[in-house]
Tab-separated table of N, CA and C in Angstrom:
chain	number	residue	atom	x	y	z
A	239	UNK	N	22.013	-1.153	7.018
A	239	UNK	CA	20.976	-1.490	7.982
A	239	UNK	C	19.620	-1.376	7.296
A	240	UNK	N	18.986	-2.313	7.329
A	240	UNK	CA	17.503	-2.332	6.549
A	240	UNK	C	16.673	-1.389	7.608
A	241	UNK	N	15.435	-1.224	6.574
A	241	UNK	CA	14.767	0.162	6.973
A	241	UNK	C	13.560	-1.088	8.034
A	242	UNK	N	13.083	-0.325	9.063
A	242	UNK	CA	12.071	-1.129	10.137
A	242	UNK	C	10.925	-0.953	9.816
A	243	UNK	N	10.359	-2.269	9.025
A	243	UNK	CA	9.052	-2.307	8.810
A	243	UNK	C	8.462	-4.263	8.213
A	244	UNK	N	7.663	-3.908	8.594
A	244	UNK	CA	6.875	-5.198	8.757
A	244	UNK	C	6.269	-5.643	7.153
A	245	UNK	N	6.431	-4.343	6.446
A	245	UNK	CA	5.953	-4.808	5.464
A	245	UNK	C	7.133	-5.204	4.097
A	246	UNK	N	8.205	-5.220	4.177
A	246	UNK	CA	9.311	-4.933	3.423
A	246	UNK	C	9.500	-6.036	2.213
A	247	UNK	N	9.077	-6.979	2.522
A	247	UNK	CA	8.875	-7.629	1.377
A	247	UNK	C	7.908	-7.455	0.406
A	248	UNK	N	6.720	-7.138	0.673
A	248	UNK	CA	5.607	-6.911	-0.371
A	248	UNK	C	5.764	-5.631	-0.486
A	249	UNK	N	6.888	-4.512	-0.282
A	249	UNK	CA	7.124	-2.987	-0.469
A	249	UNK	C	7.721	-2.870	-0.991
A	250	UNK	N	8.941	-4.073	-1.526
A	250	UNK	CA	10.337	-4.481	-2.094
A	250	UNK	C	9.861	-3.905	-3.405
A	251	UNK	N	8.898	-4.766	-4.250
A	251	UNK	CA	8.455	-4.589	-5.337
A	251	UNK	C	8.205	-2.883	-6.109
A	252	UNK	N	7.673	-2.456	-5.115
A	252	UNK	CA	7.228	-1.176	-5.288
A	252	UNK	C	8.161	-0.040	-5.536
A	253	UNK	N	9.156	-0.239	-4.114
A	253	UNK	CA	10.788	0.445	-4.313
A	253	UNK	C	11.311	0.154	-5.573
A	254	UNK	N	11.223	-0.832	-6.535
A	254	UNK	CA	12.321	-1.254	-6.944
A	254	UNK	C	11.385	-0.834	-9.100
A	255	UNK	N	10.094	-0.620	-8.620
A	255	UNK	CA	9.441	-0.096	-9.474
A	255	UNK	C	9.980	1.573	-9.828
A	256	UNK	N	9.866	2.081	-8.590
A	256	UNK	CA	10.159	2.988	-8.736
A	256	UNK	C	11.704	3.381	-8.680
A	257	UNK	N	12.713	2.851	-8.643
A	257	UNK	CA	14.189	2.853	-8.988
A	257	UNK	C	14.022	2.613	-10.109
A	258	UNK	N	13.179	2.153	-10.781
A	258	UNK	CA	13.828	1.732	-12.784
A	258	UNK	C	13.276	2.848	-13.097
A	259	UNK	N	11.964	3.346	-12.962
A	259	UNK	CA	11.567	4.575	-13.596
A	259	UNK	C	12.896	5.263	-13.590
A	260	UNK	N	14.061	5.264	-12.492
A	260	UNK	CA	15.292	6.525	-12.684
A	260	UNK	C	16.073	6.027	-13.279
A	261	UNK	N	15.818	4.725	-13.636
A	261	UNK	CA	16.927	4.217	-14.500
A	261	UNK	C	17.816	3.413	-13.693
A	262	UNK	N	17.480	3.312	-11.842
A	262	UNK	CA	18.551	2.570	-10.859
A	262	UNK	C	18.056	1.011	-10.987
A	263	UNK	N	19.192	0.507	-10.647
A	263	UNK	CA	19.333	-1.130	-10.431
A	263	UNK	C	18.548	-1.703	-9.070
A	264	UNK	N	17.275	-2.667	-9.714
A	264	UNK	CA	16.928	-3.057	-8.451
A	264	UNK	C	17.817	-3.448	-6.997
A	265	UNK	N	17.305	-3.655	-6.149
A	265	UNK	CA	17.401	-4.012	-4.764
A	265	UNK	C	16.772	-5.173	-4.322
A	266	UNK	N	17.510	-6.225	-3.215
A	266	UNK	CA	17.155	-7.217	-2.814
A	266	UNK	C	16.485	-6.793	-1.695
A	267	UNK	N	16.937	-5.626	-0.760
A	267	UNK	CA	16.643	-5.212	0.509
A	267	UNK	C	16.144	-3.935	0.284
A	268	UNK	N	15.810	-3.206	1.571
A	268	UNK	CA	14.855	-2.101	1.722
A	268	UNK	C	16.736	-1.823	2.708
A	269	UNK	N	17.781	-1.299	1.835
A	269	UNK	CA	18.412	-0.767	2.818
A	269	UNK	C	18.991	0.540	3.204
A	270	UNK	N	18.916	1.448	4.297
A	270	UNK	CA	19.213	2.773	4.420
A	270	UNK	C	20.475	2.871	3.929
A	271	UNK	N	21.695	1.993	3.819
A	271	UNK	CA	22.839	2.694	3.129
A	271	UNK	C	23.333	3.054	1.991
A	272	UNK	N	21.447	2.579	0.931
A	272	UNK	CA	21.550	3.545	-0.352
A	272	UNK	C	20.837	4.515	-0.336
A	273	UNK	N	21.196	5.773	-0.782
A	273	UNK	CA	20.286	6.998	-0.051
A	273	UNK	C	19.748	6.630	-1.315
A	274	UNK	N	19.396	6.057	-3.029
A	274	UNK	CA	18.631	6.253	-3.509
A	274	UNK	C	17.517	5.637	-3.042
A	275	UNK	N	17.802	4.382	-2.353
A	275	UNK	CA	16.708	3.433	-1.996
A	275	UNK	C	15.721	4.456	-0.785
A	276	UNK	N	16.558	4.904	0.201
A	276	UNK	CA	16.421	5.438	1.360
A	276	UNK	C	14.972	6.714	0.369
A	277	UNK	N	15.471	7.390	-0.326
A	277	UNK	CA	14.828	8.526	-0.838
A	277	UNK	C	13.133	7.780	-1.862
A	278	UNK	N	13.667	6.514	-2.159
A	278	UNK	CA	12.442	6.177	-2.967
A	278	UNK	C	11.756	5.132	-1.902
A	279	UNK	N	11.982	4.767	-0.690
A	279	UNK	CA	11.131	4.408	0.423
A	279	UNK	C	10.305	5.728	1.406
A	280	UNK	N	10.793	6.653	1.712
A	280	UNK	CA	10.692	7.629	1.871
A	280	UNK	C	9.808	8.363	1.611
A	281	UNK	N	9.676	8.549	0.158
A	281	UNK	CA	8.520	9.043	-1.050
A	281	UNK	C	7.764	7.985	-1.113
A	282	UNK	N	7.553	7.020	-0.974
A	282	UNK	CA	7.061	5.596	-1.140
A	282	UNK	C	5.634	6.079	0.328
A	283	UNK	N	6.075	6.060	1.508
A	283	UNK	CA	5.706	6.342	2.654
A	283	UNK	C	4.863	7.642	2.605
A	284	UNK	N	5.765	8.710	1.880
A	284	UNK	CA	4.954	9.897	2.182
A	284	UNK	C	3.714	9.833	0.750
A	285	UNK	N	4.014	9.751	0.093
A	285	UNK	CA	2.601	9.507	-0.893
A	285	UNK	C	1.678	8.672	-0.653
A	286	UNK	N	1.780	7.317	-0.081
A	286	UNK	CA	0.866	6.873	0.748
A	286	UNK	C	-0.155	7.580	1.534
A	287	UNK	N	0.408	8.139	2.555
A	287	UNK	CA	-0.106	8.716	3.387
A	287	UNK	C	-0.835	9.793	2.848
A	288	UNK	N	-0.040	10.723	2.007
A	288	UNK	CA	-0.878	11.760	1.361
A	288	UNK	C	-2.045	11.717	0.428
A	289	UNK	N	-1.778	10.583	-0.133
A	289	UNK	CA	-3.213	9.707	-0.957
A	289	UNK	C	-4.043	9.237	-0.403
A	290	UNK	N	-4.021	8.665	0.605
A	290	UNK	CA	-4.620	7.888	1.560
A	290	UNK	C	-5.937	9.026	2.083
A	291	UNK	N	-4.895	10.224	2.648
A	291	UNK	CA	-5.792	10.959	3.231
A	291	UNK	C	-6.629	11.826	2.668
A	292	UNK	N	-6.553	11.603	0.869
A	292	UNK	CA	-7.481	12.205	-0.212
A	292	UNK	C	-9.047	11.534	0.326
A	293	UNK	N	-8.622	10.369	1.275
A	293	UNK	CA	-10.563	9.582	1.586
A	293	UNK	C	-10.985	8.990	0.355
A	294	UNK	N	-10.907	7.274	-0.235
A	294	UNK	CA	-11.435	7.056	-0.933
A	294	UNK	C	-12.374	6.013	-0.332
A	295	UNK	N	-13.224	5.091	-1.223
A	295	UNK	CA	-14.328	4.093	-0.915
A	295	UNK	C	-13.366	3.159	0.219
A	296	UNK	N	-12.619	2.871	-0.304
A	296	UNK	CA	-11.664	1.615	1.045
A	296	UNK	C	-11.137	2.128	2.416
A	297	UNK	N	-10.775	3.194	2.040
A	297	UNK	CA	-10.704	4.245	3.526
A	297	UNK	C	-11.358	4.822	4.524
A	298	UNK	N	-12.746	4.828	4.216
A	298	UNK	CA	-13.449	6.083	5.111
A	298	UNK	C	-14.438	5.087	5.087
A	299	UNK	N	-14.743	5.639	6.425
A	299	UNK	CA	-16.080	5.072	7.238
A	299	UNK	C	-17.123	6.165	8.214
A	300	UNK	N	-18.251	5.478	7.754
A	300	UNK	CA	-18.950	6.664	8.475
A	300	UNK	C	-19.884	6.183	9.854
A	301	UNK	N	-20.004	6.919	10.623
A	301	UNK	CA	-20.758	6.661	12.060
A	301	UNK	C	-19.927	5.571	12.404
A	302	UNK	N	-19.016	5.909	13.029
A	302	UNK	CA	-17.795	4.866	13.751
A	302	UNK	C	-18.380	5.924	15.013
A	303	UNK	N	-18.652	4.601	15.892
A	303	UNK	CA	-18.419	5.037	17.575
A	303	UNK	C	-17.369	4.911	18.383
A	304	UNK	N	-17.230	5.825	18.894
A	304	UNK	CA	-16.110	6.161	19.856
A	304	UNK	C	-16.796	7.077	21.405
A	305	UNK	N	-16.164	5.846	21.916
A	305	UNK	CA	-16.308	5.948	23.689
A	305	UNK	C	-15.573	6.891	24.796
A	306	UNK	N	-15.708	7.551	25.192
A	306	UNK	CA	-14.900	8.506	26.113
A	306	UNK	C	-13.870	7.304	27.264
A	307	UNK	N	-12.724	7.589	27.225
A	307	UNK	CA	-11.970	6.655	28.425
A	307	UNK	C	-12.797	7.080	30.070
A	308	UNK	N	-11.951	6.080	30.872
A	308	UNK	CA	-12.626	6.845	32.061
A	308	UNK	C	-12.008	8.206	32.565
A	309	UNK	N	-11.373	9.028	31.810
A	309	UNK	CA	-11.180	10.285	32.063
A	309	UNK	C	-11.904	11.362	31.191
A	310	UNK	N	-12.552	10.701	30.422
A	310	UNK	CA	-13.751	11.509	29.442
A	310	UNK	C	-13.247	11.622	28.263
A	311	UNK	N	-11.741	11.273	27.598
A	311	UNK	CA	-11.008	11.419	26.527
A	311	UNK	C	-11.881	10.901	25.770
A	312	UNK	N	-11.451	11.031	24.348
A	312	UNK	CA	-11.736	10.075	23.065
A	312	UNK	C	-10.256	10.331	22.390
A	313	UNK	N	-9.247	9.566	22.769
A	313	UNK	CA	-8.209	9.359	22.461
A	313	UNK	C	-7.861	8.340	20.589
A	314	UNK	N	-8.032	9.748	19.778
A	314	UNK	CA	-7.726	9.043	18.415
A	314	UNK	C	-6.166	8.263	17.843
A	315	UNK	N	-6.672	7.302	17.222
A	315	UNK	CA	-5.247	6.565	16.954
A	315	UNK	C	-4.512	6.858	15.970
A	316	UNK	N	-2.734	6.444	15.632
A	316	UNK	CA	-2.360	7.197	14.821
A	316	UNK	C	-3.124	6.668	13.882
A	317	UNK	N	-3.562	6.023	13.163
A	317	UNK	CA	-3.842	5.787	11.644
A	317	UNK	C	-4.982	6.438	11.583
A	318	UNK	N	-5.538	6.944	11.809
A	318	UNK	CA	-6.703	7.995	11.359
A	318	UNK	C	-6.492	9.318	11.210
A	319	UNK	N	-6.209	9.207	9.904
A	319	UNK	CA	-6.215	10.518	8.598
A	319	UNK	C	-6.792	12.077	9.122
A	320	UNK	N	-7.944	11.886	8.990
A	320	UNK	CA	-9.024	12.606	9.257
A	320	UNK	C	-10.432	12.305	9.922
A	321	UNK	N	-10.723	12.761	11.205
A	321	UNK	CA	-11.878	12.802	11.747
A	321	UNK	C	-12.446	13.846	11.817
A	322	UNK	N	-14.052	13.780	11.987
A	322	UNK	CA	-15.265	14.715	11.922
A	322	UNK	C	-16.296	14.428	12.448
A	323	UNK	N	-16.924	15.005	13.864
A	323	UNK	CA	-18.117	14.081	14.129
A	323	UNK	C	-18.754	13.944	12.385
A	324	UNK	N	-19.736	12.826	12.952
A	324	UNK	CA	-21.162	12.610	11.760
A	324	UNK	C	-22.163	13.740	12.153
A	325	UNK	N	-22.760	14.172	10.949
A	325	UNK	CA	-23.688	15.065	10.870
A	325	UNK	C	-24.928	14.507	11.371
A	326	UNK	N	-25.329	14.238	12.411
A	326	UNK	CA	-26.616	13.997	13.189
A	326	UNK	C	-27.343	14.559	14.307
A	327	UNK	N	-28.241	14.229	14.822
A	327	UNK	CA	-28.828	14.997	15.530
A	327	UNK	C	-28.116	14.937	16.959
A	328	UNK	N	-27.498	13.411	17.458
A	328	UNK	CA	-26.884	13.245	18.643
A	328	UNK	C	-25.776	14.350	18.878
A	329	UNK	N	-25.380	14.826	17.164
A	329	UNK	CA	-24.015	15.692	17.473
A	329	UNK	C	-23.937	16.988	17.116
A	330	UNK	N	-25.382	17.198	17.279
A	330	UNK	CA	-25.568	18.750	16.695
A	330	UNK	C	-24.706	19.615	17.674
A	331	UNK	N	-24.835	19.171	18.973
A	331	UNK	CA	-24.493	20.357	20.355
A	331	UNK	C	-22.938	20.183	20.421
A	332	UNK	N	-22.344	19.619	19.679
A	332	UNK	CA	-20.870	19.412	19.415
A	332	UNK	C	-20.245	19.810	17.893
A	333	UNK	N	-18.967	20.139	18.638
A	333	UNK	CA	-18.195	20.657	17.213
A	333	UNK	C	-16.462	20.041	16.971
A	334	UNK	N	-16.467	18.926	16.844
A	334	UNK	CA	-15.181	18.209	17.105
A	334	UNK	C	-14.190	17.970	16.206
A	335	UNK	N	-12.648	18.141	17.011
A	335	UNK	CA	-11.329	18.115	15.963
A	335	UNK	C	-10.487	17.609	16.732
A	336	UNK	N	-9.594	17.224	15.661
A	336	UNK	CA	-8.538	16.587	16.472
A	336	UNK	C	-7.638	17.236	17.030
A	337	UNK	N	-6.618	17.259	17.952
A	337	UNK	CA	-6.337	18.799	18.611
A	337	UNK	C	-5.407	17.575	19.985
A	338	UNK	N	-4.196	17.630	19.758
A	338	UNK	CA	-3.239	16.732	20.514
A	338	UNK	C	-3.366	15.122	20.663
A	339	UNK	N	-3.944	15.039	19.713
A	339	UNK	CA	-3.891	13.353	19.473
A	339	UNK	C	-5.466	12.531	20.406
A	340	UNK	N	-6.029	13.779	20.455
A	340	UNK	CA	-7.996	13.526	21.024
A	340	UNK	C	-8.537	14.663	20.296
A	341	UNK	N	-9.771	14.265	21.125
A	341	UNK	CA	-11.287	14.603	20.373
A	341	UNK	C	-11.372	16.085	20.768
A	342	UNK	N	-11.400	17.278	20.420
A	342	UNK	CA	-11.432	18.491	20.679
A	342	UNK	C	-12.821	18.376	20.726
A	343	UNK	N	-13.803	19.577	21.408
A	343	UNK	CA	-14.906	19.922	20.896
A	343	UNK	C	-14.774	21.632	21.458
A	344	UNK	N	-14.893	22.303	19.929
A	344	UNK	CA	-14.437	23.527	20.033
A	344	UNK	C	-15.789	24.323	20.248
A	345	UNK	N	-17.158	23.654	20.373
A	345	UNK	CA	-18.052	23.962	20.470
A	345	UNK	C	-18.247	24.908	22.744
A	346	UNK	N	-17.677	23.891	22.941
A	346	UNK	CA	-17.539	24.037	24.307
A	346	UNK	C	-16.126	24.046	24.874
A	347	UNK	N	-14.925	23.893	24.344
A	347	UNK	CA	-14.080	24.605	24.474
A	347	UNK	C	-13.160	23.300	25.667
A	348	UNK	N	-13.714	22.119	25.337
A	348	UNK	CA	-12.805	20.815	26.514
A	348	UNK	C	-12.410	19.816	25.014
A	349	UNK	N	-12.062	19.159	26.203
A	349	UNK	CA	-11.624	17.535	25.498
A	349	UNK	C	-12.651	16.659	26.518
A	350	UNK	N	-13.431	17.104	27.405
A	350	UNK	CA	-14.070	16.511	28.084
A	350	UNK	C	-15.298	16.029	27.177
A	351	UNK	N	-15.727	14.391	27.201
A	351	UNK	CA	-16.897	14.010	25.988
A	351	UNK	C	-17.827	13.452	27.169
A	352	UNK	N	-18.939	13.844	27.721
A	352	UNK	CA	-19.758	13.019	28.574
A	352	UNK	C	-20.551	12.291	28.018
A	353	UNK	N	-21.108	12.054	26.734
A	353	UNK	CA	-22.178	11.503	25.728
A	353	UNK	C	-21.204	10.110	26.684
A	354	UNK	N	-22.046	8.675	26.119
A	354	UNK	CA	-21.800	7.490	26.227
A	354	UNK	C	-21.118	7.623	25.072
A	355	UNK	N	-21.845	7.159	23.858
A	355	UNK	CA	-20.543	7.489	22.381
A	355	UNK	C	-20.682	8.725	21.478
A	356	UNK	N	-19.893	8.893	20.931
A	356	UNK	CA	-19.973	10.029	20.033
A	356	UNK	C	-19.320	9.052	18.092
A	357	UNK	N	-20.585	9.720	17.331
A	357	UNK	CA	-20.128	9.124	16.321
A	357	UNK	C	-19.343	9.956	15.201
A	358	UNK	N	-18.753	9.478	14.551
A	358	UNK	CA	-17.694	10.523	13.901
A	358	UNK	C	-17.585	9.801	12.436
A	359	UNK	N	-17.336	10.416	11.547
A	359	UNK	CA	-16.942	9.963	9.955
A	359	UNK	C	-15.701	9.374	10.204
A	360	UNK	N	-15.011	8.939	9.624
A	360	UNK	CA	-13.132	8.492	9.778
A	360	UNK	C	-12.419	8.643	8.483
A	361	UNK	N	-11.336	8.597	7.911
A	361	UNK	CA	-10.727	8.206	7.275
A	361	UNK	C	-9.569	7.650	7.543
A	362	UNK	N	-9.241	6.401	7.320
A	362	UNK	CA	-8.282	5.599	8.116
A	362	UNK	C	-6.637	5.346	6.996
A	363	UNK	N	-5.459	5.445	7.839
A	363	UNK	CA	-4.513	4.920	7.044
A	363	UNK	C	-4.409	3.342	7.250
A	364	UNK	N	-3.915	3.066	6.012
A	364	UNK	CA	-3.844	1.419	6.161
A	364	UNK	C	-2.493	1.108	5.812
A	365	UNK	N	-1.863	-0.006	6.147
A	365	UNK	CA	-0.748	-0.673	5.707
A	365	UNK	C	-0.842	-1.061	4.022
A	366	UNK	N	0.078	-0.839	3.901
A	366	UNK	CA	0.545	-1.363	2.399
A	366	UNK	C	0.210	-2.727	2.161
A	367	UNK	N	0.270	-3.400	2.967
A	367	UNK	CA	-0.483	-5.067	2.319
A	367	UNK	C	-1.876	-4.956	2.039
A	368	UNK	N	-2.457	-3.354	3.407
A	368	UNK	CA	-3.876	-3.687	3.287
A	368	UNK	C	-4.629	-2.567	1.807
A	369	UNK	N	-3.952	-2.283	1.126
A	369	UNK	CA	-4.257	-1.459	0.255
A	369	UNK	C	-4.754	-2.298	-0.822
A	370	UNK	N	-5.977	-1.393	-1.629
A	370	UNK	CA	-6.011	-2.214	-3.045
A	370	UNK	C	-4.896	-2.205	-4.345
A	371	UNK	N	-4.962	-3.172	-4.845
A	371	UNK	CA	-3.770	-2.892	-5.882
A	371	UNK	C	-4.007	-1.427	-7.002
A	372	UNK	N	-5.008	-1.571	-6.916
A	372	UNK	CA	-5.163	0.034	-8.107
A	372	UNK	C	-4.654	1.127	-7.358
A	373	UNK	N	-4.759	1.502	-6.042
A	373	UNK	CA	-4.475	2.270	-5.028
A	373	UNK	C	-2.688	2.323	-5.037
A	374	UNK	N	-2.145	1.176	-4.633
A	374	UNK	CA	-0.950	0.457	-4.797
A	374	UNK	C	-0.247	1.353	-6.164
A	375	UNK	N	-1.067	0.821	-7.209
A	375	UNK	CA	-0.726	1.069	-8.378
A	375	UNK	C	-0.496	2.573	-8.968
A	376	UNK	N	-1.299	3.477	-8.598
A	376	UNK	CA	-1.178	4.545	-8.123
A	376	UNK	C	-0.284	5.668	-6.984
A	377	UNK	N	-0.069	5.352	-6.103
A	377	UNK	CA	1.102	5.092	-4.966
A	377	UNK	C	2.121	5.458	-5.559
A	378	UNK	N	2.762	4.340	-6.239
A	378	UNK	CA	3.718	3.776	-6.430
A	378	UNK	C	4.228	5.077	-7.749
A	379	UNK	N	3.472	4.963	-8.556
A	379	UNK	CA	3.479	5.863	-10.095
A	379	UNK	C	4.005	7.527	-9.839
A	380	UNK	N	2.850	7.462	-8.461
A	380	UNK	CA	3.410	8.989	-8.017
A	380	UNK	C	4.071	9.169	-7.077
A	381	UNK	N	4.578	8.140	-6.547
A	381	UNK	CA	6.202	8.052	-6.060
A	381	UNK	C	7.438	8.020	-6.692
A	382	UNK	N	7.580	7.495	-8.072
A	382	UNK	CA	8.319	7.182	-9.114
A	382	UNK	C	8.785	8.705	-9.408
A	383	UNK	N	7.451	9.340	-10.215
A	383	UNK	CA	7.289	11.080	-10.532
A	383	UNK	C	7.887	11.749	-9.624
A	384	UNK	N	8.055	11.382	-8.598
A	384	UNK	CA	8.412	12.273	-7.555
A	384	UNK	C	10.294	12.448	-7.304
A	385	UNK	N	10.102	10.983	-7.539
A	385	UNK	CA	11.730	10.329	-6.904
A	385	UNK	C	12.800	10.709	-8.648
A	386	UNK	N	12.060	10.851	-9.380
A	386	UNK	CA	12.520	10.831	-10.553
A	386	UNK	C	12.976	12.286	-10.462
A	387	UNK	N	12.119	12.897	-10.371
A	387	UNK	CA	12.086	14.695	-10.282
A	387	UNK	C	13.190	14.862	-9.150
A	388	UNK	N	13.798	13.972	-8.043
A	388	UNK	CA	14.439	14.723	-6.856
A	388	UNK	C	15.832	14.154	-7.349
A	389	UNK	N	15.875	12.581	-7.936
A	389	UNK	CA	17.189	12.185	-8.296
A	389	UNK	C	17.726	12.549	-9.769
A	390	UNK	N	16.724	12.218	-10.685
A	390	UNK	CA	17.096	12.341	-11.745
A	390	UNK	C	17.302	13.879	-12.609
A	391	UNK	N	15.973	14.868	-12.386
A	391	UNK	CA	15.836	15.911	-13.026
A	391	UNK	C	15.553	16.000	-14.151
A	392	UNK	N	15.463	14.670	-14.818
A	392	UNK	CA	15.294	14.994	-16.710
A	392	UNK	C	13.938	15.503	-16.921
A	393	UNK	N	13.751	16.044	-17.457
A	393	UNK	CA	12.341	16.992	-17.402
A	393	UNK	C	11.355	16.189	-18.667
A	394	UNK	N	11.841	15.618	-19.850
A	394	UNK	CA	11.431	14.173	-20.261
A	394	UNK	C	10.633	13.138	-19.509
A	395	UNK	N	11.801	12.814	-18.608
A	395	UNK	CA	11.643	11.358	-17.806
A	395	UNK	C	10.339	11.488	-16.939
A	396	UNK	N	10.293	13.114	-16.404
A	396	UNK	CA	9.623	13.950	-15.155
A	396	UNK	C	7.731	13.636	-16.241
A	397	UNK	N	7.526	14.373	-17.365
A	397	UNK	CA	6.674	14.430	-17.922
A	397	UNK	C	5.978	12.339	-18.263
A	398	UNK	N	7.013	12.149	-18.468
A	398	UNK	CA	6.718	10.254	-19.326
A	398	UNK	C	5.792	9.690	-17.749
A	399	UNK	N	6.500	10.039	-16.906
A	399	UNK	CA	6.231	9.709	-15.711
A	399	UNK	C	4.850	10.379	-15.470
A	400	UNK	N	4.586	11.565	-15.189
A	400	UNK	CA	2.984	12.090	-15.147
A	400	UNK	C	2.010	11.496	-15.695
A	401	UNK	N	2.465	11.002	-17.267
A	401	UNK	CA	1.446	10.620	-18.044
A	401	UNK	C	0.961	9.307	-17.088
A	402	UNK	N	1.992	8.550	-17.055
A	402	UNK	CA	2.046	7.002	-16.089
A	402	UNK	C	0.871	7.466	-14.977
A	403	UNK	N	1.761	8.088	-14.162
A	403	UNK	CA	0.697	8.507	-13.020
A	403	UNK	C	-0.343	8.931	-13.094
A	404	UNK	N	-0.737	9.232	-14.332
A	404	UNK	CA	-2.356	10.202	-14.487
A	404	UNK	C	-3.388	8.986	-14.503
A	405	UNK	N	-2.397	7.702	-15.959
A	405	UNK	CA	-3.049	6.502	-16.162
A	405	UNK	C	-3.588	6.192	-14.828
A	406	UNK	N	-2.460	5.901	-14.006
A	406	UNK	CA	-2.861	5.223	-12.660
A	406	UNK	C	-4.126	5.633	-12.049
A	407	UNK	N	-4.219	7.200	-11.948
A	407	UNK	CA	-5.282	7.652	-10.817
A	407	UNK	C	-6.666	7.213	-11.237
A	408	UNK	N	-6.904	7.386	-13.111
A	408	UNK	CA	-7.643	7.405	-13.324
A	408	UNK	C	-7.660	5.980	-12.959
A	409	UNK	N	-7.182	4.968	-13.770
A	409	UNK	CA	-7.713	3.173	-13.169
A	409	UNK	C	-8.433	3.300	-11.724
């Protein structure tokens, strides 16, 4: 059964990058009934995300407004990494976190936001198509390192691989 995602063809590549680093035989599909594939999509996903939320120039945005619903929420979405109000004067009297999937303000102790907007820094996750390739390129390197270290173990292969990945971060 192939794994559910929208992006699986332009992810194909990436999986299958990181299966040769272990020495495995590419793949036509993204499918769960190879646990190597399963384990290097997996790592594929979670390094994303964990890179992602390092905040680089393509990710983060600053003074993004956000509106209270009509119950006073500011209901954040999943793809946002990390939020922080912006350091300004509108938001001095606030102190905000994310705290059940909304806008905490621990300053006053609600989720209640009466401002019209409140502006906040962001750092956003993006889809894998929407990534830059150096980013990509990177990703991928320290997904390899990773998947190499959980399937393979050669402590060689583990090091050849770092070097790869170091190249990457720095590009």
């Amino acid at each position: 059964m192939p794994f559910p995602t929208t992006n699986a063809t332009l992810e194909l590549p990436a999986i299958n990058q990181i299966l040769s680093s272990c020495g495995q035989a590419p793949v036509t599909t993204l499918d769960t009934t190879n646990p190597d594939v399963a384990i290097a999509y997996d790592t594929l996903l979670q390094v994303s995300r964990e890179v992602q939320a390092e905040g680089w120039t393509f990710n983060k945005e600053y003074h993004v407004d956000f509106t209270p619903d009509t119950d006073d929420f500011i209901l954040i979405a999943n793809n946002i990494l990390q939020i922080k109000l912006t350091e300004n004067t509108a938001n001095m009297d606030h102190d905000g976190i994310r705290r059940s999937g909304k806008l905490y303000d621990r300053q006053h102790h609600t989720f209640k936001w009466t401002d019209e907007t409140i502006q906040c820094d962001v750092v956003w996750e993006f889809d894998w198509v929407d990534l830059p390739q150096p980013i990509q390129d990177f990703i991928t390197a320290r997904a390899a390192t990773l998947v190499s270290q959980r399937i393979v173990g050669d402590t060689e292969q583990y090091q050849m691989l770092q070097q790869q990945e170091a190249f990457a971060r720095a590009m």
